[in-house]
Short mmCIF file of C-alpha atoms and ligand atoms in Angstrom, two decimals:
data_model
loop_
_atom_site.label_atom_id
_atom_site.label_comp_id
_atom_site.label_asym_id
_atom_site.label_seq_id
_atom_site.Cartn_x
_atom_site.Cartn_y
_atom_site.Cartn_z
CA MET A 1 -6.14 -19.30 -16.80
CA TRP A 2 -3.96 -18.60 -13.75
CA THR A 3 -6.68 -19.85 -11.41
CA ASP A 4 -7.91 -22.91 -13.35
CA PRO A 5 -7.06 -25.89 -11.08
CA TYR A 6 -5.63 -27.97 -13.95
CA ILE A 7 -3.88 -25.32 -16.04
CA ARG A 8 -2.26 -23.54 -13.09
CA GLU A 9 -0.22 -26.72 -12.35
CA HIS A 10 1.10 -26.80 -15.94
CA ILE A 11 2.04 -23.15 -15.69
CA VAL A 12 4.23 -23.85 -12.66
CA TYR A 13 6.20 -26.44 -14.65
CA ALA A 14 6.53 -23.98 -17.55
CA HIS A 15 8.05 -21.45 -15.12
CA LEU A 16 10.59 -23.94 -13.87
CA GLU A 17 12.12 -24.80 -17.27
CA PRO A 18 15.47 -22.95 -17.01
CA ASP A 19 16.02 -22.46 -20.75
CA ASP A 20 12.45 -21.73 -21.88
CA ASP A 21 10.61 -18.45 -21.91
CA ASP A 22 7.07 -19.86 -21.65
CA GLY A 23 6.20 -19.00 -18.02
CA THR A 24 9.04 -16.67 -17.16
CA LYS A 25 12.35 -15.61 -18.67
CA PRO A 26 15.25 -18.07 -19.05
CA TYR A 27 17.14 -18.52 -15.78
CA ALA A 28 20.30 -16.78 -17.11
CA GLN A 29 18.23 -13.67 -17.71
CA VAL A 30 16.70 -13.82 -14.20
CA LEU A 31 20.24 -14.00 -12.78
CA ALA A 32 21.44 -11.05 -14.89
CA GLU A 33 18.46 -8.92 -13.87
CA THR A 34 18.57 -9.63 -10.14
CA ALA A 35 22.38 -9.13 -10.04
CA PHE A 36 21.95 -5.75 -11.71
CA TRP A 37 19.24 -4.62 -9.25
CA VAL A 38 21.40 -5.51 -6.27
CA LYS A 39 24.35 -3.65 -7.79
CA ARG A 40 22.17 -0.66 -8.55
CA PHE A 41 19.96 -0.49 -5.45
CA GLY A 42 22.13 -2.05 -2.74
CA ALA A 43 22.83 -5.38 -1.07
CA GLN A 44 19.82 -5.15 1.24
CA GLY A 45 16.29 -3.84 1.10
CA LYS A 46 12.64 -4.81 0.96
CA VAL A 47 11.10 -5.98 -2.30
CA LEU A 48 7.49 -6.81 -3.24
CA ASP A 49 6.97 -9.03 -6.31
CA LEU A 50 3.49 -8.58 -7.82
CA GLY A 51 2.50 -11.70 -9.76
CA CYS A 52 5.52 -13.54 -8.37
CA GLY A 53 4.60 -16.98 -9.79
CA PRO A 54 6.63 -19.75 -8.08
CA GLY A 55 9.03 -17.21 -6.58
CA ILE A 56 11.91 -17.43 -9.06
CA TYR A 57 12.85 -13.75 -8.65
CA LEU A 58 12.19 -13.70 -4.90
CA ARG A 59 14.46 -16.69 -4.39
CA GLU A 60 17.37 -14.97 -6.15
CA LEU A 61 16.82 -11.72 -4.28
CA ALA A 62 16.48 -13.50 -0.90
CA GLN A 63 19.75 -15.35 -1.54
CA LYS A 64 21.39 -12.01 -2.28
CA GLY A 65 20.21 -10.51 1.05
CA TRP A 66 16.87 -8.86 0.25
CA GLN A 67 13.71 -9.30 2.31
CA GLY A 68 11.04 -10.44 -0.13
CA TYR A 69 7.24 -10.38 -0.28
CA GLY A 70 5.10 -11.80 -3.06
CA ILE A 71 1.47 -12.13 -4.13
CA ASP A 72 0.11 -14.33 -6.90
CA LEU A 73 -3.29 -15.62 -8.05
CA ASN A 74 -1.91 -19.04 -8.90
CA GLU A 75 -2.28 -21.15 -5.73
CA SER A 76 -0.12 -23.94 -7.16
CA ALA A 77 2.73 -21.50 -7.86
CA VAL A 78 2.45 -20.00 -4.38
CA SER A 79 2.46 -23.40 -2.74
CA TYR A 80 5.59 -24.33 -4.75
CA ALA A 81 7.28 -21.11 -3.59
CA GLN A 82 6.32 -21.72 0.04
CA ASP A 83 7.91 -25.20 -0.08
CA LEU A 84 11.05 -23.74 -1.66
CA ASN A 85 11.21 -21.07 0.99
CA ARG A 86 11.01 -23.66 3.74
CA ASP A 87 13.35 -26.25 2.13
CA GLU A 88 16.07 -23.71 1.31
CA CYS A 89 15.64 -21.80 4.61
CA LEU A 90 14.94 -18.55 2.79
CA SER A 91 12.76 -15.92 4.41
CA PHE A 92 10.49 -14.43 1.81
CA ASP A 93 6.81 -14.05 2.56
CA ILE A 94 4.47 -15.10 -0.20
CA ARG A 95 0.70 -15.51 -0.34
CA SER A 96 -2.00 -16.32 -2.84
CA GLY A 97 -4.53 -13.67 -3.84
CA ASP A 98 -5.32 -10.89 -6.26
CA PHE A 99 -2.73 -8.14 -5.92
CA LEU A 100 -5.41 -5.58 -6.80
CA ALA A 101 -7.50 -6.60 -3.80
CA GLU A 102 -4.90 -7.71 -1.23
CA ALA A 103 -3.24 -5.31 1.22
CA TRP A 104 0.46 -4.76 0.42
CA PRO A 105 3.21 -4.51 3.02
CA PRO A 106 4.43 -0.92 3.59
CA GLY A 107 7.97 0.50 3.43
CA MET A 108 9.19 -1.18 0.20
CA ASP A 109 12.42 -0.06 -1.48
CA LEU A 110 11.51 -1.92 -4.64
CA VAL A 111 8.35 -3.33 -6.26
CA ILE A 112 8.70 -5.55 -9.32
CA MET A 113 6.15 -6.70 -11.91
CA VAL A 114 8.01 -8.84 -14.38
CA TYR A 115 7.15 -10.47 -17.69
CA GLY A 116 4.41 -8.32 -19.10
CA THR A 117 1.88 -8.48 -16.24
CA PHE A 118 1.22 -4.70 -16.19
CA GLY A 119 -0.06 -4.97 -19.78
CA THR A 120 -2.55 -7.71 -18.89
CA ILE A 121 -4.51 -5.74 -16.29
CA PRO A 122 -7.38 -3.40 -17.27
CA PRO A 123 -6.59 0.36 -17.48
CA LYS A 124 -8.82 1.29 -14.51
CA SER A 125 -7.13 -1.34 -12.38
CA ARG A 126 -3.74 0.10 -13.38
CA GLN A 127 -4.77 3.43 -11.86
CA HIS A 128 -5.73 1.66 -8.65
CA LEU A 129 -2.42 -0.23 -8.74
CA VAL A 130 -0.42 3.01 -9.05
CA GLN A 131 -2.25 4.41 -6.01
CA LYS A 132 -1.33 1.28 -4.05
CA LEU A 133 2.27 1.60 -5.28
CA LYS A 134 2.45 5.10 -3.87
CA ASN A 135 1.34 3.82 -0.48
CA THR A 136 3.75 0.90 -0.38
CA LEU A 137 6.97 2.38 -1.80
CA LYS A 138 9.23 4.55 0.31
CA PRO A 139 9.92 7.99 -1.24
CA GLY A 140 12.76 7.35 -3.70
CA GLY A 141 11.69 3.68 -4.03
CA ARG A 142 11.47 2.08 -7.46
CA PHE A 143 8.90 0.14 -9.45
CA LEU A 144 10.44 -2.10 -12.15
CA MET A 145 8.35 -3.52 -14.97
CA ASP A 146 8.55 -4.74 -18.51
CA VAL A 147 5.68 -4.31 -20.94
CA PHE A 148 4.68 -5.52 -24.40
CA ASN A 149 5.35 -2.95 -27.10
CA GLN A 150 3.77 -2.77 -30.56
CA GLU A 151 6.30 -5.17 -32.05
CA TYR A 152 5.36 -7.89 -29.56
CA VAL A 153 1.60 -7.37 -29.83
CA ASP A 154 1.85 -7.60 -33.64
CA THR A 155 3.36 -11.10 -33.27
CA GLN A 156 0.24 -12.19 -31.35
CA ARG A 157 -2.19 -11.44 -34.23
CA GLU A 158 -1.61 -14.79 -35.90
CA ILE A 159 -3.23 -17.76 -34.17
CA GLY A 160 -3.47 -21.39 -35.24
CA SER A 161 -6.66 -23.05 -36.33
CA TRP A 162 -8.89 -25.32 -34.21
CA PHE A 163 -7.55 -28.68 -33.09
CA THR A 164 -8.56 -31.72 -31.12
CA GLN A 165 -6.56 -33.49 -28.47
CA GLU A 166 -7.32 -37.14 -27.78
CA GLU A 167 -5.59 -37.26 -24.42
CA GLU A 168 -4.49 -34.84 -21.73
CA GLY A 169 -2.86 -31.63 -22.98
CA PHE A 170 -2.09 -28.12 -21.80
CA TRP A 171 -5.76 -27.05 -21.73
CA SER A 172 -7.53 -30.07 -20.27
CA PRO A 173 -6.91 -33.49 -18.67
CA GLU A 174 -9.64 -35.04 -20.88
CA PRO A 175 -10.01 -35.37 -24.67
CA HIS A 176 -10.94 -31.88 -25.91
CA LEU A 177 -11.45 -29.47 -28.79
CA VAL A 178 -9.73 -26.07 -28.83
CA LEU A 179 -11.15 -23.11 -30.81
CA PRO A 180 -8.63 -20.25 -30.86
CA ARG A 181 -9.54 -16.75 -32.06
CA VAL A 182 -7.95 -13.29 -32.01
CA TRP A 183 -10.02 -10.21 -31.14
CA ASP A 184 -8.34 -6.97 -32.17
CA TYR A 185 -9.31 -3.59 -30.68
CA PRO A 186 -6.98 -1.18 -32.56
CA ASP A 187 -8.62 1.96 -31.09
CA LEU A 188 -7.59 0.74 -27.66
CA ASP A 189 -4.19 -0.69 -28.71
CA LEU A 190 -5.52 -3.93 -27.31
CA LEU A 191 -5.54 -7.53 -28.49
CA CYS A 192 -7.18 -10.61 -27.00
CA ARG A 193 -6.26 -14.21 -27.80
CA ARG A 194 -9.29 -16.29 -26.82
CA TYR A 195 -9.21 -20.07 -26.47
CA LEU A 196 -12.53 -21.90 -26.17
CA VAL A 197 -11.94 -25.38 -24.77
CA LEU A 198 -14.73 -27.97 -25.16
CA SER A 199 -14.63 -31.28 -23.33
CA SER A 200 -17.08 -33.65 -21.66
CA GLY A 201 -16.70 -31.40 -18.61
CA GLY A 202 -18.24 -28.42 -20.52
CA VAL A 203 -16.93 -25.28 -22.24
CA LYS A 204 -14.24 -23.07 -20.79
CA SER A 205 -13.07 -19.74 -22.20
CA PHE A 206 -9.56 -18.37 -21.61
CA ASN A 207 -8.70 -14.81 -22.61
CA LEU A 208 -5.09 -13.64 -22.90
CA TRP A 209 -4.91 -9.83 -23.07
CA TYR A 210 -2.11 -7.83 -24.68
CA GLN A 211 -2.05 -4.05 -24.34
CA THR A 212 0.56 -2.07 -26.24
CA LEU A 213 2.36 0.22 -23.81
CA ASN A 214 5.13 2.77 -24.23
CA HIS A 215 6.68 5.67 -22.34
CA LYS A 216 4.01 8.10 -23.54
CA ASN A 217 0.96 6.12 -22.44
CA LEU A 218 2.59 5.18 -19.11
CA LEU A 219 2.41 8.91 -18.31
CA GLU A 220 -1.38 8.47 -18.11
CA TYR A 221 -0.84 6.34 -15.02
CA PHE A 222 2.32 7.81 -13.46
CA SER A 223 1.88 11.56 -12.98
CA PRO A 224 5.18 13.50 -13.38
CA THR A 225 4.61 15.26 -10.06
CA ASP A 226 4.80 11.97 -8.18
CA TRP A 227 6.84 9.72 -10.47
CA GLU A 228 9.92 9.75 -12.69
CA ILE A 229 9.77 7.17 -15.51
CA ASN A 230 13.15 5.97 -16.77
CA PRO A 231 13.25 3.64 -19.78
CA TRP A 232 15.88 0.94 -19.38
CA PRO A 233 17.32 -1.01 -22.33
CA ASP A 234 16.45 -4.20 -20.46
CA LEU A 235 15.73 -5.10 -16.81
CA SER A 236 19.32 -6.35 -16.64
CA GLY A 237 20.53 -2.88 -17.64
CA GLU A 238 22.37 -4.40 -20.63
CA SER A 239 21.29 -3.26 -24.08
CA SER A 240 22.85 -6.42 -25.57
CA ARG A 241 20.16 -8.44 -23.75
CA SER A 242 17.24 -6.30 -24.84
CA LEU A 243 14.58 -8.37 -26.61
CA PRO A 244 12.55 -7.15 -29.57
CA GLY A 245 8.96 -6.56 -28.53
CA TRP A 246 9.69 -5.70 -24.91
CA SER A 247 10.15 -2.33 -23.19
CA SER A 248 11.49 -2.02 -19.66
CA PHE A 249 10.98 0.81 -17.19
CA CYS A 250 12.27 1.87 -13.81
CA VAL A 251 9.70 4.20 -12.21
CA ARG A 252 10.92 6.16 -9.19
CA ARG A 253 8.58 7.52 -6.55
CA ILE A 254 9.54 11.16 -6.18
CA SER A 255 7.29 12.30 -3.33
C1 LIG B 1 3.66 -13.99 -16.93
S1 LIG B 1 3.58 -14.61 -15.30
C2 LIG B 1 5.07 -13.94 -14.60
C3 LIG B 1 5.46 -14.57 -13.29
C4 LIG B 1 6.69 -13.98 -12.59
N1 LIG B 1 6.61 -12.54 -12.52
C5 LIG B 1 7.95 -14.40 -13.28
O1 LIG B 1 8.40 -13.70 -14.19
O2 LIG B 1 8.50 -15.46 -12.92
C6 LIG B 1 2.32 -13.55 -14.61
C7 LIG B 1 1.96 -13.90 -13.18
O3 LIG B 1 1.10 -12.89 -12.65
C8 LIG B 1 0.08 -13.51 -11.90
N2 LIG B 1 -1.05 -12.57 -11.86
C9 LIG B 1 -1.69 -12.00 -12.91
N3 LIG B 1 -2.66 -11.17 -12.48
C10 LIG B 1 -2.63 -11.22 -11.12
C11 LIG B 1 -3.39 -10.57 -10.09
N4 LIG B 1 -4.38 -9.72 -10.39
N5 LIG B 1 -3.07 -10.82 -8.81
C12 LIG B 1 -2.07 -11.70 -8.49
N6 LIG B 1 -1.31 -12.35 -9.43
C13 LIG B 1 -1.59 -12.10 -10.72
C14 LIG B 1 -0.19 -14.82 -12.61
O4 LIG B 1 -0.78 -15.79 -11.78
C15 LIG B 1 1.22 -15.22 -13.05
O5 LIG B 1 1.87 -16.03 -12.11
#
């Protein structure tokens, strides 16, 4: 979905809606989170945003004095962020690519993966990601993430029925038929929402993966000898902002 040339453009616009939570969190929440990180971790440092989208978090952190790096699959989002960077004379460095395959810059104080992305990548790739994290974070550096918990994944079990669209819509620029279906894998705590999109251009399949994660199963990826996992009430540090269905973690590299 993030690489489809048509859909990826729509996703950028979804990210930029300041009051919606379709592509990223509402802007007030982004402000609260980034302000808290700066207060907690200092006014300067190096941050890598994995799955940075159009650079909403990097922009805030760059304005607050941090040196930012970002990687995202969505070329349209990256191109938007590069324009923003240039137009606002910011100095973050952002490129398109798969963060599992790309080399990451070394010496980071902070790595962030915001809005559920950790739960969308396959378990084996998560192990690879943690190895890369160890190489990129300074000792004492932090990895911040939020993940879907059971409450959130349960809300994704219901899906609408098939529908047709006579003109352009989210899934396609042409008239199309959408066949949605949920695949549940309870033994793996995994759910897939699959959308089959049929148009005169052919059939496309889009899979949205939701893995239930909690403190206990994160220990499978972050060994206690190398990492300290601290649950946070919310990435803004404020329990009053904590959303049902989401769990937030600050993982510190010990050695
Ligand atoms: C839910 S969005 C969150 C975007 C951003 N973190 C934010 O909150 O504004 C997930 C992002 O991760 C990106 N993404 C997912 N898997 C990726 C991968 N393997 N490599 C690079 N980017 C990836 C997607 O393109 C998308 O922009």
